[in-house]
Short mmCIF file of C-alpha atoms in Angstrom, two decimals:
data_model
loop_
_atom_site.label_atom_id
_atom_site.label_comp_id
_atom_site.label_asym_id
_atom_site.label_seq_id
_atom_site.Cartn_x
_atom_site.Cartn_y
_atom_site.Cartn_z
CA MET P 18 24.92 -42.43 14.62
CA VAL P 19 23.65 -39.55 12.21
CA SER P 20 20.08 -40.70 10.34
CA ALA P 21 19.63 -39.98 6.59
CA SER P 22 17.26 -37.16 7.00
CA LYS P 23 19.10 -35.08 9.21
CA LEU P 24 22.30 -35.62 6.60
CA THR P 25 20.01 -34.63 4.07
CA TRP P 26 19.21 -31.75 6.25
CA LEU P 27 21.69 -30.57 6.85
CA ALA P 28 24.05 -30.72 3.71
CA LEU P 29 20.95 -29.06 2.28
CA LEU P 30 21.58 -26.22 5.67
CA SER P 31 25.08 -26.09 4.05
CA VAL P 32 24.15 -25.45 0.61
CA THR P 33 21.52 -22.13 1.78
CA THR P 34 24.05 -20.57 3.69
CA ALA P 35 26.86 -20.70 1.35
CA CYS P 36 24.10 -19.28 -1.13
CA ALA P 37 23.02 -16.34 1.43
CA SER P 38 26.56 -15.50 2.69
CA SER P 39 27.50 -14.79 -1.63
CA ALA P 40 24.51 -13.39 -2.20
CA HIS P 41 26.29 -10.89 0.17
CA ALA P 42 27.02 -7.27 -1.14
CA GLN P 43 30.12 -4.60 0.29
CA GLU P 44 28.62 -1.63 -0.46
CA PHE P 45 31.37 0.65 -1.07
CA ALA P 46 31.04 5.28 -0.88
CA VAL P 47 30.65 6.76 -4.27
CA PRO P 48 32.23 10.10 -3.91
CA ALA P 49 29.59 13.16 -4.29
CA SER P 50 31.23 14.69 -7.70
CA ALA P 51 29.55 11.23 -9.22
CA ARG P 52 26.19 13.15 -8.67
CA THR P 53 27.95 16.06 -9.90
CA THR P 54 29.20 14.71 -12.71
CA ILE P 55 26.00 13.15 -13.53
CA ILE P 56 24.15 16.38 -13.62
CA SER P 57 26.79 19.20 -15.52
CA GLU P 58 27.17 16.35 -18.07
CA THR P 59 23.10 16.18 -18.14
CA ASN P 60 23.80 20.71 -18.13
CA ALA P 61 26.06 20.42 -21.29
CA TYR P 62 24.16 17.66 -23.03
CA ARG P 63 21.01 20.05 -23.20
CA ALA P 64 22.84 23.32 -23.66
CA ALA P 65 23.84 21.90 -27.24
CA SER P 66 20.69 21.08 -28.24
CA GLY P 67 19.63 24.26 -27.26
CA LEU P 68 17.51 23.78 -23.83
CA ALA P 69 17.50 24.79 -20.66
CA PRO P 70 19.90 23.40 -17.74
CA LEU P 71 18.06 20.78 -15.25
CA ARG P 72 17.58 22.42 -11.42
CA GLU P 73 18.85 19.88 -8.72
CA SER P 74 16.42 18.52 -6.83
CA ALA P 75 16.69 16.92 -3.12
CA GLY P 76 13.66 15.40 -3.00
CA ALA P 77 14.26 13.95 -6.24
CA ASN P 78 17.90 12.95 -5.51
CA GLN P 79 17.21 11.68 -2.87
CA ALA P 80 13.80 8.95 -4.09
CA ALA P 81 17.37 8.51 -7.06
CA GLN P 82 19.49 7.68 -4.53
CA ARG P 83 17.52 4.89 -2.64
CA TYR P 84 16.99 3.31 -5.98
CA ALA P 85 20.49 3.47 -7.04
CA ARG P 86 21.33 1.42 -3.68
CA TYR P 87 17.97 -0.93 -3.76
CA LEU P 88 19.43 -1.73 -6.88
CA ALA P 89 22.76 -2.44 -6.27
CA LEU P 90 23.23 -4.07 -3.08
CA ASN P 91 20.10 -6.38 -4.17
CA ASN P 92 22.77 -6.58 -7.93
CA LYS P 93 18.75 -5.88 -9.76
CA THR P 94 18.14 -4.07 -12.74
CA GLY P 95 14.80 -2.40 -14.09
CA HIS P 96 12.52 0.11 -13.60
CA TYR P 97 10.18 -1.51 -10.86
CA ALA P 98 11.96 -4.18 -9.20
CA ASP P 99 11.22 -2.90 -5.97
CA GLY P 100 7.37 -3.32 -6.74
CA ARG P 101 7.40 0.37 -7.54
CA SER P 102 7.26 2.81 -10.83
CA PRO P 103 9.76 4.73 -11.21
CA ALA P 104 7.12 8.42 -10.50
CA GLU P 105 5.68 6.52 -7.14
CA ARG P 106 9.29 6.29 -6.13
CA VAL P 107 9.96 10.17 -6.64
CA ARG P 108 6.20 11.22 -5.15
CA ALA P 109 6.94 9.18 -2.12
CA ALA P 110 9.94 10.95 -1.23
CA GLY P 111 7.37 14.12 -1.41
CA VAL P 112 8.25 15.49 -4.90
CA ARG P 113 5.98 17.87 -6.47
CA TYR P 114 6.16 17.72 -9.68
CA CYS P 115 3.18 18.78 -12.29
CA LYS P 116 4.55 16.00 -14.88
CA PHE P 117 6.89 13.08 -14.37
CA ARG P 118 9.19 13.09 -17.40
CA GLY P 119 11.49 9.49 -17.00
CA GLU P 120 14.04 7.08 -15.24
CA ASN P 121 17.27 6.86 -16.57
CA TRP P 122 19.56 4.18 -14.60
CA HIS P 123 22.27 2.85 -15.47
CA GLN P 124 24.27 -0.19 -13.78
CA SER P 125 28.39 -1.73 -14.88
CA TRP P 126 30.71 -4.16 -13.18
CA THR P 127 34.17 -4.92 -13.31
CA ARG P 128 35.96 -6.89 -11.88
CA PRO P 129 38.47 -8.02 -9.75
CA ASN P 130 39.24 -4.56 -9.44
CA ARG P 131 36.45 -1.64 -9.54
CA ALA P 132 36.57 0.58 -11.96
CA THR P 133 37.49 5.06 -11.66
CA VAL P 134 34.39 6.57 -10.55
CA ASP P 135 34.43 8.43 -13.83
CA ALA P 136 34.98 6.07 -15.98
CA ALA P 137 32.03 4.16 -14.34
CA MET P 138 30.66 8.28 -14.59
CA ALA P 139 30.99 8.22 -18.70
CA LYS P 140 29.62 4.93 -19.42
CA ALA P 141 26.33 5.19 -18.23
CA MET P 142 26.24 8.70 -19.76
CA ARG P 143 27.01 7.32 -23.28
CA PHE P 144 24.54 4.33 -22.68
CA TRP P 145 22.36 6.61 -22.20
CA LYS P 146 23.07 9.32 -24.73
CA GLY P 147 23.04 6.18 -27.14
CA SER P 148 20.30 5.01 -26.16
CA PRO P 149 16.96 6.29 -28.00
CA GLY P 150 14.00 6.31 -24.68
CA HIS P 151 17.45 7.40 -22.55
CA GLU P 152 17.99 10.60 -24.12
CA ARG P 153 14.78 11.33 -25.23
CA ALA P 154 14.32 11.58 -21.07
CA LEU P 155 17.92 13.94 -21.54
CA ARG P 156 16.00 16.31 -23.91
CA SER P 157 12.96 16.17 -22.12
CA ALA P 158 10.68 19.09 -20.97
CA SER P 159 11.83 18.38 -17.78
CA THR P 160 12.63 21.58 -15.00
CA GLU P 161 14.29 19.72 -12.69
CA ILE P 162 16.48 16.60 -12.11
CA GLY P 163 17.48 13.64 -9.07
CA VAL P 164 20.68 12.16 -9.48
CA GLY P 165 22.42 8.62 -7.59
CA VAL P 166 24.67 6.71 -8.09
CA ALA P 167 25.76 3.66 -5.54
CA GLY P 168 28.85 1.15 -5.53
CA ALA P 169 28.38 -2.73 -4.46
CA LYS P 170 31.05 -5.85 -4.00
CA HIS P 171 29.11 -8.58 -5.29
CA GLY P 172 31.81 -11.79 -4.96
CA ASN P 173 34.91 -10.28 -6.99
CA GLN P 174 32.52 -8.29 -8.85
CA TRP P 175 32.86 -3.96 -8.56
CA TYR P 176 29.03 -2.74 -9.34
CA TYR P 177 28.65 0.98 -10.08
CA VAL P 178 24.63 2.24 -10.12
CA SER P 179 24.14 5.52 -11.72
CA VAL P 180 19.72 6.62 -11.91
CA GLN P 181 18.61 9.43 -13.11
CA MET P 182 15.06 11.37 -11.75
CA PHE P 183 13.97 13.96 -13.85
CA VAL P 184 10.34 15.76 -13.38
CA ASP P 185 8.49 19.11 -14.55
CA THR P 186 7.61 21.95 -12.30
CA SER P 187 7.16 24.27 -14.60
CA CYS P 188 3.95 24.40 -13.56
CA PHE P 189 4.08 25.91 -9.96
CA ARG P 190 4.83 29.70 -9.67
CA ASP P 191 6.29 29.65 -6.74
CA PRO P 192 8.87 27.38 -6.28
CA PRO P 193 7.59 23.62 -5.51
CA ASP P 194 9.60 23.51 -2.24
CA LYS P 195 6.33 25.58 -0.98
CA PRO P 196 3.46 24.50 0.37
CA LEU P 197 0.12 24.56 -1.05
CA PRO P 198 -2.61 27.25 -0.03
CA PRO P 199 -5.67 25.59 1.24
CA PRO P 200 -7.94 25.79 -1.44
CA PRO P 201 -10.24 28.22 -2.11
CA ASP P 202 -13.90 28.50 -0.11
CA ARG P 203 -15.98 27.75 -4.12
CA ASN P 204 -19.24 28.59 -1.13
CA PRO P 205 -18.35 31.88 0.30
CA ALA P 206 -22.12 33.14 0.96
CA ARG P 207 -22.24 29.52 3.16
CA GLN P 208 -22.67 29.92 6.55
CA ALA P 209 -20.36 28.42 9.51
CA THR P 210 -22.62 25.93 11.77
CA PRO P 211 -21.82 26.54 15.05
#
């Protein structure tokens, strides 16, 4: 005979298992053309405003891709969803910059069929251009951009998450990927101790 407490425990276990399996996301591949599209569209938008194009930053791409994937797989939103600020994520990816200029993220979903990559990227760009804060980042005094795009299916909903990172590297005379020289000796008269 099964006790009432065991039945309650078994019922709770089956509900917990069902909830955990419904929260499981299936990642789907997003072609590299998605990132290329966002960078091209961003630079075209900047050119229409008389601004210089942004160079692609490998490190900022890495930070943006990791965050886009995190948001997509965990069905999270926001600039601080992983407990870090956008600038902290870029810094953790080893990106050297003079000033962090901003992060744009966008999430869109469809059901029961997945939207095309082109439709999802166009929707993200429309949103960013139409939102004052995001549009300001598009036109910021940045010199480099990182972009990440991820996709995940949650239940019968298909999600695309796009992330842009904007950094300014204009204070560096050398390319930002070049290591910094050692600091100068501020006391050249100092004798080395044996």
